[in-house]
Amino acid sequence: MTLKRKKVSVIGSGFTGATTAFLLAQKELCDVVLVDIPHMENPTKGKALDMLEAGPVLGFDAQITGTASYADTKESDIVIITAGIARKPGMSRDDLVQTNQQIMKDVTTEIVNYSPNAIILVLTNPVDAMTYTVFRTSGFPKERVIGQSGVLDTARFRTFVAQELNVSVKDVTGFVLGGHGDDMVPLIRYSAAGGVPIKSLLKPEQIEGIVERTRKGGAEIVNLLGNGSAYYAPAASLVEMAEAILKDQKRILPSIAYLEGEYGMEGIYLGMPTILGANGIEQIIELELSDDENKALLKSASAVKAVMEVLA
Ligand SMILES: NC(=O)C1=CN([C@@H]2O[C@H](COP(=O)(O)OP(=O)(O)OC[C@H]3O[C@@H](n4cnc5c(N)ncnc54)[C@H](O)[C@@H]3O)[C@@H](O)[C@H]2O)C=CC1
Ligand SMILES: CC(=O)C(=O)O
């Protein structure tokens, strides 16, 4: 009897898509199909072949296919959407929303056609609104359409806390909630180093500095790179979420989840503490928030709603 390996398709073979595909294969989590537009078919095939040829050196065994045909994605367990454009000079935020929204609709129609039982992970920005578009277009249940931002934002927060304390990042925990923007909400009360609340380890001004740097974490990398946005940490974040689902790990990770009454909100995708397992989002965890934390979360939700208002 041959065991069928799990299959993950990654849509968009750019910086984040290619890095995600490589990490998934390197960890032998699944076979990977990397998809891009027809114009990009040969470069996509080239990237996939190049990754495959790293297998003998790194000692991993996974199929990696580059393609422009969605037929190759048939019966994927997970489909990860990284396709889309980033904002260019002269382009408004609304232009970006319109363009990426159309790409989400086109891509999702193909995903539904070939992988009707898949779990979809969305990365494309503005990610809260794009996850909502994929949810509406797919008709999938809410637990099977999930956005990525909180794992990345929390990773940045943990990195900065570890740097400030000069301790191992492995011992730093945290939780960043809300939309993927300047109003995201790092929950200081739930952040600790080795189990010790960071409030008793750092001065208020140090914590404020870390919160601000986390909120601007994406822009910091954009400014340094000069020609694109972050992709190593975003890809690692997608892979952590995909692994939790593929292995039914029941990990408590922040995900962009659809709210139907949780935290007093309805009809919006927003970063929340969730349990991720084989069924996708298996639970949204409702934390007790202080008045200030609740106010900050509502402010972040308003920013997401403002983007949703320009959705067609
Ligand atoms: N949510 C998050 O935390 C993060 C979100 N992002 C977002 O992810 C997206 C991708 O970023 P990068 O990979 O750096 O961009 P990139 O420009 O390197 O790659 C995008 C790829 O999408 C492809 N593409 C465009 N239309 C397509 C379609 N209809 N079907 C299939 N492929 C298509 C392009 O040909 C390109 O290869 C951007 O919107 C970026 O802002 C990036 C990092 C973190
Ligand atoms: C690009 C992006 O969303 C980030 O680096 O946070």
Coordinates of C-alpha atoms and ligand atoms in Angstrom, one line a residue:
M1 CA 0.0 0.0 0.0
T2 CA 1.4 3.4 -0.9
L3 CA 0.5 6.3 1.4
K4 CA -0.8 9.4 -0.4
R5 CA 1.3 12.4 0.6
K6 CA -0.4 15.6 1.5
K7 CA -0.5 18.2 -1.3
V8 CA -0.2 22.0 -0.9
S9 CA -0.5 24.4 -3.8
V10 CA 1.1 27.8 -3.5
I11 CA -0.5 30.4 -5.8
G12 CA 2.0 33.1 -6.8
S13 CA 5.7 32.2 -7.4
G14 CA 7.2 35.5 -6.3
F15 CA 9.3 36.1 -3.2
T16 CA 6.8 34.8 -0.6
G17 CA 5.4 32.0 -2.7
A18 CA 8.7 30.5 -3.8
T19 CA 10.1 30.8 -0.2
T20 CA 7.0 29.1 1.2
A21 CA 7.2 26.3 -1.4
F22 CA 10.8 25.7 -0.5
L23 CA 10.3 25.6 3.2
L24 CA 7.3 23.2 2.9
A25 CA 9.3 20.8 0.8
Q26 CA 12.5 21.1 2.9
K27 CA 10.4 20.1 6.0
E28 CA 8.9 17.2 4.0
L29 CA 5.4 18.3 5.0
C30 CA 3.8 17.7 1.6
D31 CA 4.2 17.7 -2.1
V32 CA 4.1 21.2 -3.5
V33 CA 2.6 22.8 -6.6
L34 CA 3.8 26.3 -7.4
V35 CA 1.4 28.2 -9.7
D36 CA 1.7 31.5 -11.5
I37 CA 0.2 33.3 -14.5
P38 CA 0.9 31.8 -18.0
H39 CA 3.4 34.6 -18.8
M40 CA 5.4 33.3 -15.8
E41 CA 5.1 29.6 -16.6
N42 CA 8.8 29.0 -17.5
P43 CA 10.3 30.9 -14.6
T44 CA 7.9 29.1 -12.3
K45 CA 8.9 25.7 -13.7
G46 CA 12.6 26.8 -13.3
K47 CA 12.2 27.7 -9.7
A48 CA 10.4 24.4 -8.9
L49 CA 13.1 22.4 -10.6
D50 CA 15.9 24.3 -8.9
M51 CA 14.2 23.6 -5.5
L52 CA 13.8 19.9 -6.4
E53 CA 17.5 19.7 -7.2
A54 CA 18.3 21.0 -3.7
G55 CA 16.6 17.8 -2.3
P56 CA 19.6 15.4 -2.7
V57 CA 21.9 18.0 -1.0
L58 CA 19.7 18.9 1.9
G59 CA 18.3 15.4 2.1
F60 CA 14.6 16.0 1.6
D61 CA 12.2 14.1 -0.6
A62 CA 9.1 15.9 -1.9
Q63 CA 7.6 16.5 -5.3
I64 CA 7.8 20.2 -6.4
T65 CA 5.9 21.2 -9.6
G66 CA 6.0 24.5 -11.3
T67 CA 3.0 25.3 -13.5
A68 CA 0.5 27.8 -14.9
S69 CA -2.3 25.2 -15.0
Y70 CA -4.7 24.8 -12.1
A71 CA -5.4 21.3 -13.2
D72 CA -2.0 20.4 -11.5
T73 CA -3.5 21.7 -8.2
K74 CA -6.3 19.2 -8.2
E75 CA -7.3 17.9 -4.8
S76 CA -4.9 20.0 -2.8
D77 CA -5.3 19.7 1.0
I78 CA -4.2 23.3 1.4
V79 CA -4.0 26.2 -1.1
I80 CA -1.9 29.2 -0.1
I81 CA -2.6 32.4 -1.9
T82 CA 0.4 34.8 -2.3
A83 CA -0.6 36.1 -5.8
G84 CA -1.0 39.8 -6.3
I85 CA 0.8 43.1 -6.7
A86 CA 2.4 45.4 -4.2
R87 CA 1.7 49.1 -4.2
K88 CA 3.7 51.0 -6.8
P89 CA 4.5 54.7 -7.1
G90 CA 1.4 56.7 -8.2
M91 CA -0.9 53.9 -7.1
S92 CA -3.5 54.6 -4.4
R93 CA -4.3 52.0 -1.7
D94 CA -7.7 51.7 -3.4
D95 CA -6.0 50.8 -6.7
L96 CA -4.1 48.0 -4.9
V97 CA -7.3 46.8 -3.3
Q98 CA -9.2 46.7 -6.7
T99 CA -6.4 44.9 -8.5
N100 CA -5.7 42.3 -5.8
Q101 CA -9.4 41.8 -5.2
Q102 CA -9.9 40.8 -8.9
I103 CA -6.8 38.5 -8.6
M104 CA -8.4 36.9 -5.4
K105 CA -11.6 36.3 -7.3
D106 CA -10.0 34.7 -10.3
V107 CA -7.7 32.5 -8.3
T108 CA -10.4 31.4 -5.8
T109 CA -12.7 30.4 -8.7
E110 CA -9.9 28.0 -9.9
I111 CA -9.3 26.7 -6.4
V112 CA -12.9 25.9 -5.8
N113 CA -13.1 24.2 -9.1
Y114 CA -10.1 21.9 -8.6
S115 CA -9.9 21.6 -4.7
P116 CA -13.4 22.0 -3.3
N117 CA -12.4 20.5 0.0
A118 CA -9.2 22.5 0.5
I119 CA -8.3 24.8 3.4
I120 CA -7.2 28.2 2.0
L121 CA -4.5 30.3 3.6
V122 CA -4.4 33.9 2.3
L123 CA -1.3 36.2 2.5
T124 CA -2.0 38.8 -0.2
N125 CA -2.4 42.4 1.0
P126 CA -4.4 44.1 2.3
V127 CA -4.7 40.7 3.9
D128 CA -7.8 41.1 6.2
A129 CA -9.9 42.4 3.3
M130 CA -8.5 39.9 0.8
T131 CA -9.3 37.0 3.1
Y132 CA -12.8 38.3 3.2
T133 CA -13.0 38.4 -0.6
V134 CA -11.7 34.8 -0.8
F135 CA -14.3 33.7 1.8
R136 CA -17.2 35.4 -0.1
T137 CA -16.0 34.1 -3.6
S138 CA -15.3 30.5 -2.4
G139 CA -18.5 29.9 -0.6
F140 CA -16.3 27.7 1.7
P141 CA -17.2 27.5 5.4
K142 CA -15.4 30.2 7.5
E143 CA -13.1 27.7 9.2
R144 CA -11.6 26.8 5.8
V145 CA -10.6 30.3 4.8
I146 CA -7.9 31.8 7.0
G147 CA -5.6 34.8 6.7
Q148 CA -2.0 35.1 7.8
S149 CA -0.7 38.1 9.7
G150 CA -0.7 37.4 13.5
V151 CA 2.0 34.7 13.4
L152 CA 4.3 37.2 11.5
D153 CA 3.5 40.2 13.7
T154 CA 3.9 38.1 16.8
A155 CA 7.3 36.8 15.5
R156 CA 8.5 40.3 15.0
F157 CA 7.3 41.3 18.5
R158 CA 9.0 38.3 20.0
T159 CA 12.2 39.1 18.1
F160 CA 12.3 42.7 19.5
V161 CA 11.5 41.6 23.0
A162 CA 14.3 39.0 22.9
Q163 CA 16.8 41.6 21.6
E164 CA 15.8 44.1 24.3
L165 CA 16.2 41.5 27.1
N166 CA 19.2 39.8 25.5
V167 CA 17.5 36.4 26.0
S168 CA 16.6 33.5 23.7
V169 CA 13.7 34.2 21.3
K170 CA 12.6 30.6 22.1
D171 CA 11.5 31.7 25.6
V172 CA 9.5 34.8 24.5
T173 CA 5.8 34.4 24.0
G174 CA 3.3 37.0 22.8
F175 CA 0.1 37.6 21.0
V176 CA -0.6 40.3 18.4
L177 CA -4.3 40.7 17.5
G178 CA -6.3 42.9 15.1
G179 CA -5.8 43.9 11.5
H180 CA -2.4 43.7 9.7
G181 CA -1.7 47.5 9.8
D182 CA -0.4 50.3 12.0
D183 CA -3.3 49.7 14.5
M184 CA -2.5 46.1 15.2
V185 CA -2.8 45.2 18.9
P186 CA 0.2 43.5 20.7
L187 CA -1.3 42.2 24.0
I188 CA 1.3 43.1 26.5
R189 CA -0.6 41.4 29.4
Y190 CA -0.3 38.1 27.6
S191 CA 3.4 38.5 26.7
A192 CA 6.2 36.8 28.7
A193 CA 9.8 35.7 28.7
G194 CA 10.4 32.3 30.4
G195 CA 6.9 32.7 31.8
V196 CA 7.7 36.0 33.5
P197 CA 5.3 38.8 32.3
I198 CA 7.4 41.3 30.2
K199 CA 5.8 44.1 32.2
S200 CA 8.0 43.1 35.1
L201 CA 11.1 42.8 33.0
L202 CA 11.0 45.9 30.8
K203 CA 10.3 49.6 31.4
P204 CA 7.1 51.1 29.9
E205 CA 9.1 53.1 27.4
Q206 CA 11.0 50.0 26.3
I207 CA 7.6 48.2 25.8
E208 CA 6.2 51.2 23.9
G209 CA 9.2 51.2 21.6
I210 CA 8.7 47.4 20.9
V211 CA 5.0 47.9 20.2
E212 CA 5.7 50.8 17.7
R213 CA 8.5 48.8 15.9
T214 CA 6.2 45.8 15.6
R215 CA 3.4 47.9 14.1
K216 CA 5.8 49.3 11.6
G217 CA 7.7 46.0 11.1
G218 CA 6.6 45.5 7.5
A219 CA 7.5 49.1 6.5
E220 CA 11.0 48.7 8.2
I221 CA 11.8 45.8 5.9
V222 CA 10.3 47.6 2.8
N223 CA 12.6 50.6 3.4
L224 CA 15.7 48.4 3.9
L225 CA 15.0 46.2 0.9
G226 CA 14.2 49.0 -1.5
N227 CA 12.4 46.8 -4.1
G228 CA 9.9 44.6 -2.4
S229 CA 8.6 43.5 1.0
A230 CA 9.5 40.9 3.6
Y231 CA 9.3 37.2 2.6
Y232 CA 11.4 35.0 4.8
A233 CA 9.4 35.5 8.0
P234 CA 6.1 35.7 6.1
A235 CA 6.8 32.3 4.4
A236 CA 7.9 30.8 7.8
S237 CA 4.6 32.0 9.3
L238 CA 2.6 30.4 6.5
V239 CA 4.5 27.2 6.9
E240 CA 3.8 27.1 10.7
M241 CA 0.1 27.5 10.1
A242 CA 0.1 24.9 7.3
E243 CA 2.0 22.4 9.5
A244 CA -0.5 22.9 12.3
I245 CA -3.3 22.0 9.8
L246 CA -1.5 19.1 8.0
K247 CA -0.5 17.4 11.2
D248 CA -3.7 18.3 13.1
Q249 CA -1.6 19.8 15.8
K250 CA -4.3 22.0 17.5
R251 CA -1.8 24.8 17.8
I252 CA -2.9 28.0 19.4
L253 CA -1.8 30.6 16.8
P254 CA -3.1 33.9 15.8
S255 CA -5.1 33.7 12.5
I256 CA -7.2 36.1 10.5
A257 CA -10.7 34.6 11.3
Y258 CA -14.2 35.5 10.4
L259 CA -16.1 36.9 13.3
E260 CA -19.8 36.2 13.9
G261 CA -20.3 37.7 17.4
E262 CA -16.9 37.0 18.9
Y263 CA -15.4 40.1 20.6
G264 CA -18.8 41.7 19.8
M265 CA -18.1 41.9 16.1
E266 CA -19.9 40.6 13.0
G267 CA -19.1 40.1 9.3
I268 CA -15.4 41.0 9.5
Y269 CA -12.1 39.0 9.1
L270 CA -9.7 40.1 11.9
G271 CA -6.6 38.7 13.6
M272 CA -7.7 36.5 16.6
P273 CA -6.2 33.8 18.9
T274 CA -7.3 30.6 17.3
I275 CA -6.8 26.8 17.5
L276 CA -5.5 25.4 14.2
G277 CA -6.0 21.8 13.3
A278 CA -7.1 19.4 10.5
N279 CA -10.4 21.3 10.1
G280 CA -8.7 24.7 9.8
I281 CA -9.8 27.2 12.5
E282 CA -11.3 24.8 15.1
Q283 CA -11.9 27.6 17.7
I284 CA -11.6 31.3 18.1
I285 CA -10.4 31.9 21.7
E286 CA -12.2 34.7 23.4
L287 CA -9.8 36.4 25.8
E288 CA -10.9 38.8 28.6
L289 CA -9.8 42.2 27.3
S290 CA -9.3 45.3 29.4
D291 CA -11.1 48.5 28.3
D292 CA -8.0 49.8 26.7
E293 CA -7.3 46.6 24.8
N294 CA -10.8 46.4 23.7
K295 CA -10.7 50.1 22.5
A296 CA -7.5 49.3 20.6
L297 CA -9.0 46.2 19.0
L298 CA -12.1 48.3 17.9
K299 CA -9.8 50.9 16.4
S300 CA -8.0 48.3 14.4
A301 CA -11.3 46.8 13.2
S302 CA -12.4 50.2 12.0
A303 CA -9.2 50.5 9.9
V304 CA -10.0 47.0 8.3
K305 CA -13.6 48.1 7.7
A306 CA -12.5 51.2 5.9
V307 CA -10.6 49.0 3.4
M308 CA -13.5 46.6 3.1
E309 CA -15.7 49.6 2.1
V310 CA -13.8 49.9 -1.2
L311 CA -14.3 46.2 -2.0
A312 CA -16.6 45.7 -5.1
Ligands
LIG1 N1 -0.1 39.1 5.1 C1 1.2 39.3 5.3 O1 1.7 39.2 6.5 C2 2.1 39.5 4.2 C3 1.6 39.8 2.9 N2 2.4 40.0 1.8 C4 1.7 40.2 0.5 O2 1.8 39.0 -0.3 C5 1.7 39.4 -1.6 C6 2.9 38.7 -2.4 O3 4.1 39.3 -2.0 P1 5.4 38.9 -2.8 O4 5.5 37.4 -2.9 O5 6.5 39.6 -2.1 O6 5.1 39.5 -4.2 P2 5.8 39.1 -5.6 O7 5.5 40.3 -6.5 O8 7.2 38.7 -5.4 O9 5.0 37.9 -6.1 C7 3.6 37.9 -6.5 C8 3.5 36.9 -7.6 O10 2.1 36.8 -7.9 C9 1.9 36.5 -9.2 N3 0.6 36.7 -9.7 C10 0.0 37.9 -10.0 N4 -1.3 37.6 -10.5 C11 -1.5 36.3 -10.4 C12 -2.6 35.4 -10.7 N5 -3.7 35.9 -11.2 N6 -2.4 34.1 -10.5 C13 -1.3 33.6 -10.0 N7 -0.2 34.4 -9.7 C14 -0.3 35.7 -9.9 C15 3.0 37.4 -9.9 O11 3.3 37.0 -11.2 C16 4.1 37.2 -8.9 O12 5.0 36.1 -9.3 C17 1.7 40.9 -1.7 O13 0.4 41.4 -1.8 C18 2.3 41.3 -0.3 O14 1.9 42.6 0.1 C19 3.7 39.8 1.9 C20 4.3 39.5 3.1 C21 3.6 39.4 4.4
LIG2 C1 4.4 42.9 3.5 C2 3.8 42.8 4.8 O1 2.6 42.8 5.0 C3 4.7 42.7 6.0 O2 5.9 42.5 5.9 O3 4.2 42.8 7.1

